[in-house]
Tab-separated table of C-alpha atoms and ligand atoms in Angstrom:
chain	number	residue	atom	x	y	z
U	1	MET	CA	7.482	-5.426	-33.142
U	2	ASN	CA	4.956	-3.886	-35.506
U	3	ASP	CA	3.798	-0.259	-35.831
U	4	SER	CA	0.254	-0.722	-34.534
U	5	PRO	CA	-0.792	1.658	-31.709
U	6	ALA	CA	0.810	0.747	-28.414
U	7	TYR	CA	-0.626	-0.408	-25.149
U	8	VAL	CA	0.520	2.431	-22.911
U	9	VAL	CA	0.981	2.187	-19.154
U	10	ALA	CA	1.173	5.445	-17.162
U	11	GLY	CA	3.096	4.872	-13.931
U	12	ALA	CA	6.157	2.623	-13.786
U	13	SER	CA	6.065	1.039	-10.351
U	14	LEU	CA	4.878	-2.383	-9.208
U	15	ALA	CA	1.454	-2.199	-10.854
U	16	GLY	CA	2.755	-0.819	-14.148
U	17	ALA	CA	5.600	-3.328	-14.389
U	18	LYS	CA	3.337	-6.285	-13.579
U	19	ALA	CA	0.863	-5.219	-16.254
U	20	ALA	CA	3.638	-5.061	-18.875
U	21	GLU	CA	4.921	-8.466	-17.776
U	22	THR	CA	1.473	-10.044	-18.038
U	23	LEU	CA	0.827	-8.576	-21.485
U	24	ARG	CA	3.998	-10.270	-22.747
U	25	GLN	CA	3.256	-13.523	-20.890
U	26	GLU	CA	-0.160	-13.608	-22.538
U	27	GLY	CA	1.485	-13.386	-25.960
U	28	PHE	CA	0.764	-9.748	-26.779
U	29	GLU	CA	3.022	-8.893	-29.721
U	30	HIS	CA	2.377	-5.183	-30.212
U	31	PRO	CA	4.343	-2.286	-28.694
U	32	ILE	CA	4.151	-1.643	-24.965
U	33	VAL	CA	5.242	1.728	-23.573
U	34	LEU	CA	5.727	1.989	-19.803
U	35	ILE	CA	6.111	5.579	-18.625
U	36	GLY	CA	7.263	6.669	-15.172
U	37	GLU	CA	8.127	10.029	-13.709
U	38	GLU	CA	10.660	8.513	-11.305
U	39	THR	CA	14.155	7.937	-12.645
U	40	GLU	CA	14.432	4.452	-11.078
U	41	ARG	CA	13.130	1.433	-12.920
U	42	PRO	CA	10.048	-0.107	-11.247
U	43	TYR	CA	10.653	-1.133	-7.646
U	44	GLU	CA	8.699	-2.364	-4.654
U	45	ARG	CA	8.051	-0.050	-1.733
U	46	PRO	CA	7.512	-2.355	1.303
U	47	PRO	CA	11.292	-2.765	1.940
U	48	LEU	CA	11.668	1.030	2.064
U	49	SER	CA	10.225	1.095	5.598
U	50	LYS	CA	11.608	-2.324	6.597
U	51	ASP	CA	14.746	-4.223	5.552
U	52	TYR	CA	16.079	-1.598	3.143
U	53	LEU	CA	15.622	1.172	5.715
U	54	LEU	CA	17.176	-1.046	8.372
U	55	GLY	CA	20.186	-1.645	6.143
U	56	LYS	CA	19.407	-5.390	5.953
U	57	ALA	CA	18.525	-5.450	2.224
U	58	GLU	CA	20.602	-4.168	-0.679
U	59	ARG	CA	19.273	-1.772	-3.303
U	60	ASP	CA	19.186	-4.587	-5.880
U	61	ALA	CA	16.604	-6.471	-3.824
U	62	ILE	CA	13.867	-3.873	-4.338
U	63	TYR	CA	13.478	-3.958	-8.118
U	64	VAL	CA	10.545	-5.688	-9.800
U	65	HIS	CA	12.677	-6.887	-12.750
U	66	PRO	CA	16.378	-7.040	-13.582
U	67	GLN	CA	17.713	-4.059	-15.566
U	68	ASP	CA	17.767	-5.964	-18.888
U	69	TRP	CA	14.281	-7.380	-18.593
U	70	TYR	CA	12.551	-4.435	-20.282
U	71	ALA	CA	14.700	-4.481	-23.420
U	72	GLU	CA	14.622	-8.280	-23.556
U	73	HIS	CA	10.820	-8.197	-23.528
U	74	GLU	CA	10.577	-5.226	-25.869
U	75	VAL	CA	8.941	-3.046	-23.267
U	76	ASP	CA	9.722	0.574	-24.091
U	77	LEU	CA	10.474	1.860	-20.590
U	78	ARG	CA	10.574	5.658	-20.462
U	79	LEU	CA	11.739	6.958	-17.110
U	80	GLY	CA	12.004	10.457	-15.686
U	81	VAL	CA	9.095	11.700	-17.741
U	82	ARG	CA	5.621	12.562	-16.545
U	83	VAL	CA	2.407	11.870	-18.406
U	84	THR	CA	0.740	15.283	-18.399
U	85	GLY	CA	-2.503	14.593	-20.202
U	86	VAL	CA	-4.807	11.961	-21.658
U	87	ASP	CA	-7.133	12.563	-24.591
U	88	PRO	CA	-9.498	9.584	-24.648
U	89	ALA	CA	-11.268	10.711	-27.844
U	90	ALA	CA	-7.988	10.964	-29.798
U	91	HIS	CA	-6.487	7.922	-27.983
U	92	GLN	CA	-3.414	9.949	-27.117
U	93	VAL	CA	-1.292	10.701	-24.079
U	94	ARG	CA	0.862	13.779	-23.735
U	95	LEU	CA	4.238	13.644	-21.989
U	96	ALA	CA	6.106	16.409	-20.157
U	97	ASP	CA	8.847	16.335	-22.815
U	98	GLY	CA	6.290	17.341	-25.464
U	99	THR	CA	5.821	13.861	-26.965
U	100	GLN	CA	2.316	12.872	-28.082
U	101	LEU	CA	1.819	9.151	-28.027
U	102	GLY	CA	-1.074	7.226	-29.519
U	103	TYR	CA	-2.526	4.283	-27.656
U	104	ALA	CA	-4.869	1.448	-28.443
U	105	LYS	CA	-5.452	0.857	-24.731
U	106	LEU	CA	-4.184	2.748	-21.718
U	107	LEU	CA	-3.592	1.555	-18.168
U	108	LEU	CA	-3.441	4.143	-15.394
U	109	ALA	CA	-1.055	2.817	-12.729
U	110	THR	CA	-0.178	6.172	-11.230
U	111	GLY	CA	-0.440	5.018	-7.604
U	112	SER	CA	-0.684	7.444	-4.749
U	113	SER	CA	1.237	10.215	-2.993
U	114	PRO	CA	1.717	11.069	0.662
U	115	ARG	CA	-0.672	13.584	2.129
U	116	ARG	CA	1.331	16.683	3.105
U	117	LEU	CA	1.222	18.487	6.423
U	118	THR	CA	-0.195	21.956	5.979
U	119	VAL	CA	0.746	23.402	9.391
U	120	PRO	CA	3.252	26.264	9.720
U	121	GLY	CA	6.817	24.965	9.513
U	122	GLY	CA	5.733	21.942	7.471
U	123	ASP	CA	8.373	22.664	4.834
U	124	LEU	CA	11.365	23.061	7.173
U	125	ASP	CA	14.458	20.925	6.587
U	126	GLY	CA	14.267	17.751	8.596
U	127	VAL	CA	10.538	17.214	7.893
U	128	LEU	CA	10.566	13.965	5.934
U	129	TYR	CA	8.040	11.801	4.059
U	130	LEU	CA	8.446	8.196	2.942
U	131	ARG	CA	7.248	7.086	-0.484
U	132	ARG	CA	10.255	6.788	-2.805
U	133	VAL	CA	13.568	5.024	-2.463
U	134	ALA	CA	15.351	8.389	-2.175
U	135	ASP	CA	13.088	9.192	0.810
U	136	SER	CA	14.156	5.948	2.462
U	137	ASP	CA	17.834	6.788	1.824
U	138	GLN	CA	17.296	10.225	3.319
U	139	ILE	CA	15.559	8.847	6.424
U	140	LYS	CA	18.253	6.198	6.878
U	141	ALA	CA	20.937	8.908	6.757
U	142	ALA	CA	18.944	11.129	9.139
U	143	LEU	CA	18.508	8.292	11.657
U	144	ALA	CA	22.266	7.752	11.710
U	145	THR	CA	22.807	11.173	13.282
U	146	ALA	CA	19.448	12.020	14.891
U	147	SER	CA	19.049	12.106	18.623
U	148	ARG	CA	15.264	12.355	18.786
U	149	VAL	CA	12.708	11.549	16.096
U	150	VAL	CA	9.096	12.654	16.122
U	151	VAL	CA	6.771	10.526	13.990
U	152	ILE	CA	3.499	12.197	13.059
U	153	GLY	CA	0.787	9.628	12.367
U	154	ALA	CA	0.486	6.124	13.824
U	155	GLY	CA	-0.450	4.324	10.624
U	156	TRP	CA	1.595	1.538	9.008
U	157	ILE	CA	4.295	3.862	7.640
U	158	GLY	CA	4.631	5.771	10.912
U	159	LEU	CA	4.819	2.616	13.021
U	160	GLU	CA	7.303	0.816	10.766
U	161	THR	CA	9.504	3.904	10.615
U	162	ALA	CA	9.324	4.244	14.395
U	163	ALA	CA	10.498	0.627	14.697
U	164	ALA	CA	13.408	1.340	12.332
U	165	ALA	CA	14.343	4.428	14.360
U	166	ARG	CA	14.341	2.417	17.584
U	167	ALA	CA	16.524	-0.213	15.892
U	168	ALA	CA	18.940	2.621	15.069
U	169	GLY	CA	19.002	3.535	18.761
U	170	VAL	CA	17.122	6.810	18.373
U	171	ASP	CA	14.514	8.108	20.862
U	172	VAL	CA	11.068	8.192	19.263
U	173	THR	CA	7.839	10.033	20.031
U	174	ILE	CA	4.742	9.163	18.002
U	175	LEU	CA	1.995	11.775	17.740
U	176	GLU	CA	-1.452	10.556	16.747
U	177	MET	CA	-4.775	12.343	16.537
U	178	ALA	CA	-6.833	9.221	17.312
U	179	GLU	CA	-6.898	7.383	20.629
U	180	LEU	CA	-4.845	4.444	19.388
U	181	PRO	CA	-2.598	3.501	16.452
U	182	LEU	CA	-4.311	2.051	13.362
U	183	LEU	CA	-7.676	2.552	15.027
U	184	ARG	CA	-9.642	3.007	11.807
U	185	VAL	CA	-8.104	-0.088	10.204
U	186	LEU	CA	-8.003	-2.508	13.103
U	187	GLY	CA	-10.502	-1.279	15.679
U	188	ARG	CA	-9.799	-0.831	19.375
U	189	GLU	CA	-9.204	-4.473	20.359
U	190	VAL	CA	-6.270	-5.084	18.013
U	191	ALA	CA	-4.991	-1.488	17.888
U	192	GLN	CA	-4.151	-1.931	21.582
U	193	VAL	CA	-1.744	-4.719	20.665
U	194	PHE	CA	0.246	-2.327	18.455
U	195	ALA	CA	0.242	0.379	21.126
U	196	GLY	CA	1.660	-2.177	23.592
U	197	LEU	CA	4.258	-3.345	21.093
U	198	HIS	CA	5.677	0.128	20.599
U	199	ARG	CA	5.480	1.026	24.271
U	200	ASP	CA	7.420	-2.137	25.109
U	201	HIS	CA	10.121	-0.984	22.684
U	202	GLY	CA	10.492	2.347	24.423
U	203	VAL	CA	8.432	4.572	22.119
U	204	ASP	CA	6.731	7.589	23.716
U	205	LEU	CA	3.176	7.357	22.359
U	206	ARG	CA	0.945	10.432	22.528
U	207	PHE	CA	-2.647	9.911	21.440
U	208	GLY	CA	-5.494	12.379	20.966
U	209	VAL	CA	-3.082	15.186	20.048
U	210	GLN	CA	-3.201	17.850	17.331
U	211	VAL	CA	-0.091	19.097	15.562
U	212	ALA	CA	-0.233	22.913	15.470
U	213	GLU	CA	3.229	23.764	14.121
U	214	ILE	CA	6.641	22.377	13.285
U	215	THR	CA	9.029	24.585	15.186
U	216	GLY	CA	12.474	25.333	13.838
U	217	ALA	CA	15.658	27.272	14.074
U	218	GLY	CA	17.782	28.416	11.124
U	219	GLY	CA	15.456	26.732	8.629
U	220	ARG	CA	15.698	23.319	10.353
U	221	ALA	CA	12.992	21.552	12.323
U	222	SER	CA	13.564	21.403	16.063
U	223	GLY	CA	10.282	19.904	17.226
U	224	VAL	CA	6.515	20.017	17.181
U	225	ARG	CA	4.141	22.370	18.968
U	226	LEU	CA	0.862	20.664	19.855
U	227	GLY	CA	-2.620	22.147	19.937
U	228	ASP	CA	-2.476	22.464	23.741
U	229	GLY	CA	0.691	24.579	23.421
U	230	SER	CA	3.106	21.908	24.617
U	231	GLN	CA	6.381	21.244	22.775
U	232	VAL	CA	7.788	17.902	21.643
U	233	PRO	CA	11.471	18.182	20.749
U	234	GLY	CA	12.844	16.352	17.702
U	235	ASP	CA	15.605	16.957	15.172
U	236	VAL	CA	13.933	14.727	12.581
U	237	ILE	CA	10.171	14.793	11.961
U	238	ILE	CA	8.748	11.924	9.918
U	239	VAL	CA	5.251	12.458	8.562
U	240	GLY	CA	2.976	9.509	7.758
U	241	VAL	CA	-0.543	10.884	7.656
U	242	GLY	CA	-1.944	8.857	4.790
U	243	ILE	CA	-1.922	8.958	1.024
U	244	THR	CA	-4.148	10.217	-1.750
U	245	PRO	CA	-4.574	8.482	-5.115
U	246	ASN	CA	-2.967	10.195	-8.120
U	247	THR	CA	-6.160	10.766	-10.065
U	248	HIS	CA	-5.382	14.100	-11.804
U	249	LEU	CA	-4.901	12.543	-15.238
U	250	ALA	CA	-8.203	10.704	-15.025
U	251	GLU	CA	-10.040	13.758	-13.718
U	252	GLU	CA	-8.727	15.996	-16.477
U	253	ALA	CA	-9.611	13.371	-19.059
U	254	GLY	CA	-13.210	13.403	-17.830
U	255	LEU	CA	-13.175	9.830	-16.492
U	256	GLU	CA	-15.299	8.883	-13.519
U	257	VAL	CA	-13.294	9.484	-10.352
U	258	GLY	CA	-14.373	8.964	-6.764
U	259	ASN	CA	-12.026	7.611	-4.132
U	260	GLY	CA	-9.654	6.727	-7.005
U	261	VAL	CA	-10.292	6.031	-10.675
U	262	VAL	CA	-13.617	4.222	-10.722
U	263	VAL	CA	-13.338	0.903	-12.589
U	264	ASP	CA	-15.507	-2.181	-12.955
U	265	ALA	CA	-14.530	-5.702	-11.864
U	266	GLY	CA	-12.558	-5.993	-15.108
U	267	LEU	CA	-10.577	-2.839	-14.145
U	268	ARG	CA	-12.121	-0.843	-16.980
U	269	SER	CA	-12.837	2.841	-16.372
U	270	SER	CA	-15.768	4.876	-17.663
U	271	ASP	CA	-13.864	4.993	-20.983
U	272	PRO	CA	-13.767	1.532	-22.612
U	273	ASP	CA	-10.106	1.796	-23.637
U	274	VAL	CA	-8.744	3.138	-20.347
U	275	TYR	CA	-8.088	0.845	-17.378
U	276	ALA	CA	-6.703	1.418	-13.885
U	277	ALA	CA	-5.002	-0.835	-11.330
U	278	GLY	CA	-3.069	-0.646	-8.078
U	279	ASP	CA	-3.305	2.134	-5.483
U	280	VAL	CA	-5.061	4.504	-7.896
U	281	ALA	CA	-7.975	2.204	-8.764
U	282	CYS	CA	-11.316	2.173	-7.005
U	283	ALA	CA	-12.517	-1.169	-8.310
U	284	TYR	CA	-15.836	-2.977	-8.044
U	285	HIS	CA	-15.255	-6.064	-5.888
U	286	PRO	CA	-17.774	-8.797	-6.732
U	287	GLY	CA	-17.323	-10.560	-3.374
U	288	LEU	CA	-18.067	-7.392	-1.394
U	289	GLY	CA	-20.636	-6.006	-3.800
U	290	ARG	CA	-19.122	-2.510	-3.806
U	291	HIS	CA	-16.187	-0.438	-5.027
U	292	ILE	CA	-13.041	-0.456	-2.910
U	293	ARG	CA	-9.606	1.090	-3.237
U	294	VAL	CA	-6.784	-0.976	-1.773
U	295	GLU	CA	-3.463	0.691	-0.908
U	296	HIS	CA	-1.410	-2.460	-0.540
U	297	TRP	CA	1.358	-4.401	-2.190
U	298	ALA	CA	-0.604	-7.575	-3.019
U	299	ASN	CA	-3.233	-5.544	-4.833
U	300	ALA	CA	-0.547	-3.733	-6.873
U	301	LEU	CA	0.956	-7.141	-7.677
U	302	ASN	CA	-2.191	-9.021	-8.702
U	303	GLN	CA	-4.735	-6.493	-9.921
U	304	PRO	CA	-2.673	-5.255	-12.928
U	305	GLN	CA	-2.309	-8.845	-14.091
U	306	ALA	CA	-6.084	-9.041	-14.245
U	307	ALA	CA	-6.213	-5.622	-15.926
U	308	ALA	CA	-3.718	-6.742	-18.583
U	309	ARG	CA	-5.847	-9.785	-19.390
U	310	ALA	CA	-8.936	-7.599	-19.571
U	311	MET	CA	-7.110	-5.227	-21.948
U	312	LEU	CA	-6.463	-8.240	-24.161
U	313	GLY	CA	-10.164	-8.939	-24.338
U	314	HIS	CA	-10.490	-11.697	-21.730
U	315	GLU	CA	-13.507	-11.831	-19.453
U	316	VAL	CA	-12.103	-10.801	-16.060
U	317	ALA	CA	-13.556	-10.255	-12.587
U	318	TYR	CA	-10.905	-9.352	-10.037
U	319	ASP	CA	-12.216	-10.722	-6.752
U	320	ARG	CA	-9.185	-11.546	-4.614
U	321	VAL	CA	-9.569	-11.077	-0.880
U	322	PRO	CA	-7.566	-7.917	0.002
U	323	TYR	CA	-4.300	-8.834	1.755
U	324	PHE	CA	-1.442	-6.970	3.386
U	325	PHE	CA	1.456	-7.515	5.728
U	326	SER	CA	3.664	-5.581	8.096
U	327	ASP	CA	6.853	-6.177	10.102
U	328	GLN	CA	7.687	-4.159	13.199
U	329	TYR	CA	10.444	-5.220	15.624
U	330	ASP	CA	9.878	-8.956	16.221
U	331	LEU	CA	6.219	-8.810	15.141
U	332	GLY	CA	5.279	-10.064	11.692
U	333	MET	CA	1.678	-10.057	10.589
U	334	GLU	CA	-0.579	-10.751	7.622
U	335	TYR	CA	-4.132	-9.460	7.243
U	336	ALA	CA	-6.780	-10.693	4.831
U	337	GLY	CA	-10.245	-9.262	4.321
U	338	TYR	CA	-11.839	-5.860	4.291
U	339	VAL	CA	-13.554	-4.132	7.194
U	340	GLU	CA	-14.538	-0.496	7.159
U	341	PRO	CA	-14.666	1.435	10.445
U	342	GLY	CA	-17.639	0.105	12.375
U	343	GLY	CA	-17.995	-2.787	9.937
U	344	TYR	CA	-17.757	-5.524	12.593
U	345	ASP	CA	-19.604	-6.394	15.790
U	346	GLN	CA	-17.202	-8.873	17.390
U	347	VAL	CA	-13.490	-9.671	17.540
U	348	VAL	CA	-12.427	-13.233	18.283
U	349	PHE	CA	-8.849	-14.083	19.266
U	350	ARG	CA	-7.251	-17.526	18.988
U	351	GLY	CA	-3.832	-17.976	20.549
U	352	ASP	CA	-1.797	-15.939	22.980
U	353	VAL	CA	-2.408	-12.209	22.653
U	354	ALA	CA	-0.067	-11.310	25.533
U	355	ARG	CA	2.840	-13.080	23.766
U	356	ARG	CA	1.735	-11.557	20.426
U	357	GLU	CA	1.234	-14.981	18.848
U	358	PHE	CA	-2.373	-15.113	17.760
U	359	VAL	CA	-4.960	-14.824	15.037
U	360	ALA	CA	-7.642	-12.133	15.324
U	361	PHE	CA	-10.927	-12.378	13.452
U	362	TRP	CA	-13.359	-9.526	12.823
U	363	LEU	CA	-16.941	-10.774	12.518
U	364	ALA	CA	-20.249	-9.257	11.497
U	365	ASP	CA	-23.438	-11.255	12.108
U	366	GLY	CA	-21.323	-14.313	12.919
U	367	ARG	CA	-19.430	-14.206	9.617
U	368	VAL	CA	-15.692	-13.597	9.380
U	369	GLN	CA	-15.006	-10.356	7.503
U	370	ALA	CA	-11.246	-10.318	8.044
U	371	GLY	CA	-8.494	-12.126	9.899
U	372	MET	CA	-4.983	-11.238	10.941
U	373	ASN	CA	-2.259	-13.689	11.898
U	374	VAL	CA	0.406	-12.258	14.183
U	375	ASN	CA	3.609	-14.291	14.524
U	376	VAL	CA	1.598	-17.357	13.485
U	377	TRP	CA	2.341	-18.615	9.997
U	378	ASP	CA	0.865	-20.709	7.166
U	379	VAL	CA	-2.720	-19.859	8.068
U	380	ASN	CA	-3.453	-16.887	5.835
U	381	ALA	CA	-4.725	-18.956	2.911
U	382	ALA	CA	-7.223	-20.594	5.278
U	383	ILE	CA	-8.251	-17.158	6.604
U	384	GLN	CA	-8.883	-15.999	3.044
U	385	ASP	CA	-11.018	-19.099	2.361
U	386	LEU	CA	-13.000	-18.397	5.501
U	387	VAL	CA	-13.608	-14.750	4.532
U	388	ARG	CA	-14.565	-15.758	0.997
U	389	SER	CA	-16.956	-18.488	2.202
U	390	GLY	CA	-19.215	-15.987	4.011
U	391	ARG	CA	-20.252	-18.792	6.371
U	392	THR	CA	-21.439	-18.228	9.920
U	393	VAL	CA	-19.035	-19.726	12.432
U	394	ASP	CA	-19.180	-20.999	15.996
U	395	THR	CA	-17.041	-18.424	17.798
U	396	ASP	CA	-15.971	-20.780	20.631
U	397	ARG	CA	-14.541	-23.159	18.066
U	398	LEU	CA	-13.007	-20.262	16.137
U	399	ALA	CA	-11.163	-19.189	19.298
U	400	ASP	CA	-9.803	-22.717	19.840
U	401	PRO	CA	-6.351	-23.178	18.226
U	402	GLY	CA	-6.984	-26.943	18.254
U	403	VAL	CA	-9.763	-26.608	15.653
U	404	PRO	CA	-8.271	-26.393	12.140
U	405	LEU	CA	-9.402	-23.279	10.279
U	406	GLU	CA	-10.051	-25.405	7.205
U	407	SER	CA	-12.832	-27.227	9.061
U	408	PHE	CA	-14.999	-24.080	9.067
U	409	VAL	CA	-15.095	-24.102	5.275
U	410	ASP	CA	-14.924	-27.845	4.556
U	411	GLY	CA	-17.212	-29.057	7.323
I	1	LIG	C1	7.341	2.836	2.537
I	1	LIG	C2	6.198	1.972	2.127
I	1	LIG	C3	6.030	0.737	2.727
I	1	LIG	C4	4.977	-0.080	2.354
I	1	LIG	N1	4.827	-1.288	2.974
I	1	LIG	C5	3.800	-2.085	2.628
I	1	LIG	C6	3.621	-3.339	3.281
I	1	LIG	O1	4.364	-3.694	4.184
I	1	LIG	N2	2.607	-4.128	2.909
I	1	LIG	C7	1.742	-3.753	1.926
I	1	LIG	O2	0.830	-4.511	1.614
I	1	LIG	N3	1.870	-2.573	1.269
I	1	LIG	C8	2.889	-1.725	1.611
I	1	LIG	N4	3.035	-0.512	0.985
I	1	LIG	C9	2.074	-0.129	-0.065
I	1	LIG	C10	2.519	-0.584	-1.457
I	1	LIG	O3	3.872	-0.302	-1.646
I	1	LIG	C11	1.674	0.124	-2.506
I	1	LIG	O4	0.366	-0.366	-2.384
I	1	LIG	C12	2.193	-0.077	-3.910
I	1	LIG	O5	3.432	0.557	-4.068
I	1	LIG	C13	1.244	0.476	-4.961
I	1	LIG	O6	1.794	0.292	-6.212
I	1	LIG	P1	1.308	1.099	-7.486
I	1	LIG	O7	2.197	0.647	-8.600
I	1	LIG	O8	-0.143	0.995	-7.614
I	1	LIG	O9	1.581	2.644	-7.142
I	1	LIG	P2	2.913	3.417	-6.737
I	1	LIG	O10	3.844	2.492	-6.038
I	1	LIG	O11	2.470	4.656	-6.060
I	1	LIG	O12	3.557	3.801	-8.135
I	1	LIG	C14	2.995	4.716	-9.026
I	1	LIG	C15	4.091	5.242	-9.919
I	1	LIG	O13	3.520	6.065	-10.906
I	1	LIG	C16	4.279	7.249	-11.033
I	1	LIG	N5	3.420	8.307	-11.562
I	1	LIG	C17	2.392	8.933	-10.949
I	1	LIG	N6	1.828	9.838	-11.779
I	1	LIG	C18	2.502	9.774	-12.945
I	1	LIG	C19	2.399	10.455	-14.188
I	1	LIG	N7	1.463	11.390	-14.401
I	1	LIG	N8	3.272	10.154	-15.155
I	1	LIG	C20	4.227	9.200	-14.976
I	1	LIG	N9	4.375	8.520	-13.814
I	1	LIG	C21	3.522	8.801	-12.810
I	1	LIG	C22	4.753	7.502	-9.612
I	1	LIG	O14	5.877	8.360	-9.590
I	1	LIG	C23	5.101	6.098	-9.159
I	1	LIG	O15	6.394	5.733	-9.531
I	1	LIG	C24	4.075	0.339	1.343
I	1	LIG	C25	4.236	1.612	0.747
I	1	LIG	C26	5.284	2.418	1.146
I	1	LIG	C27	5.461	3.783	0.511
């Protein structure tokens, strides 16, 4: 490897590791430095609230690459060290250990962090968050001895953790400010399906509630006091109230930051030699005609590959249809598309909603904006084609499982 300035990647998780991999696959022969503040080599987070938390997947299954991969591909992986500053004019990053490192191009793959609860008692023992593998280990251990868990926030993390707690035989109460789980993401029609799912598995769901305080005794959480003064007992409190993108480096470097590091369709920031990908990036999506930030696994897998090619000088426009998945109890789902709250005027179901075997489509002006297959498989590629096509569809035919989804695009 020669001495020319490195391509530096800040953030060594899925996005960072995939960018390094793509640079090597594309034949890049100069140094690559991949820097992460966690002490684990890059790993994937979805198992942390699913099979790994449930004890069904081993630790080895979560890693993006085998241990030796980094040395074999001459990727200088520096773990346990934080990037503390970026100087775009000098093309340098500063690390917490005092190192100054020059870069030819820099990728910000710093991801996101859980939003913290700011109510009194929020820092008591037994108040847990889920982002890192150590958090998952801690929750798994807590579930083994807990008698009653309170989950604050009925988003994906809260719901998946609730399902894991029920699988461990623990009583669960979910507290949610909105009227239904996942209301902002899915809208009322489909959010009701998830409320029913958790109710059927014995979860006590409380909607429209405010958390006023985490109560405790001897430094340990003992429950939650709600805004109306009522108490919900719980010896473990799991908080899943959303995430915020880790944009501090970009902000301090004077890059354009909005809801994430603002980048163009080629993942390039307001500085021509600094790129961003994964949870931290707010990228222009050519298909949607606006900037979006996607907090999902598939985006952290695919977007950095596009960013790496762009860093190598290729013409790139990242325009994949956003995709995510979730598993809760016996429900598996995939979602493709992008709908903001209020961004649809009709929901069409095909299949059996009561049995939770269906596809839901969100439409605006007769065009499919997003689709979600629930316990129905091998249809997500067709849903993505349909979203991408932007065609108007006949909703009676869309609701009919006998009509192949492909026919809406081909016909
Ligand atoms: C428990 C859990 C379950 C999930 N399940 C699903 C799912 O089922 N389906 C789905 O689609 N998505 C899921 N996601 C979301 C998905 O995991 C994320 O979208 C993905 O991890 C984003 O990857 P990333 O590399 O962009 O960022 P991150 O995974 O956040 O990684 C960023 C890394 O950068 C490091 N870092 C930050 N700042 C610095 C710095 N200054 N210096 C050095 N290092 C730094 C961080 O410590 C971290 O290791 C889940 C997430 C969690 C937490």
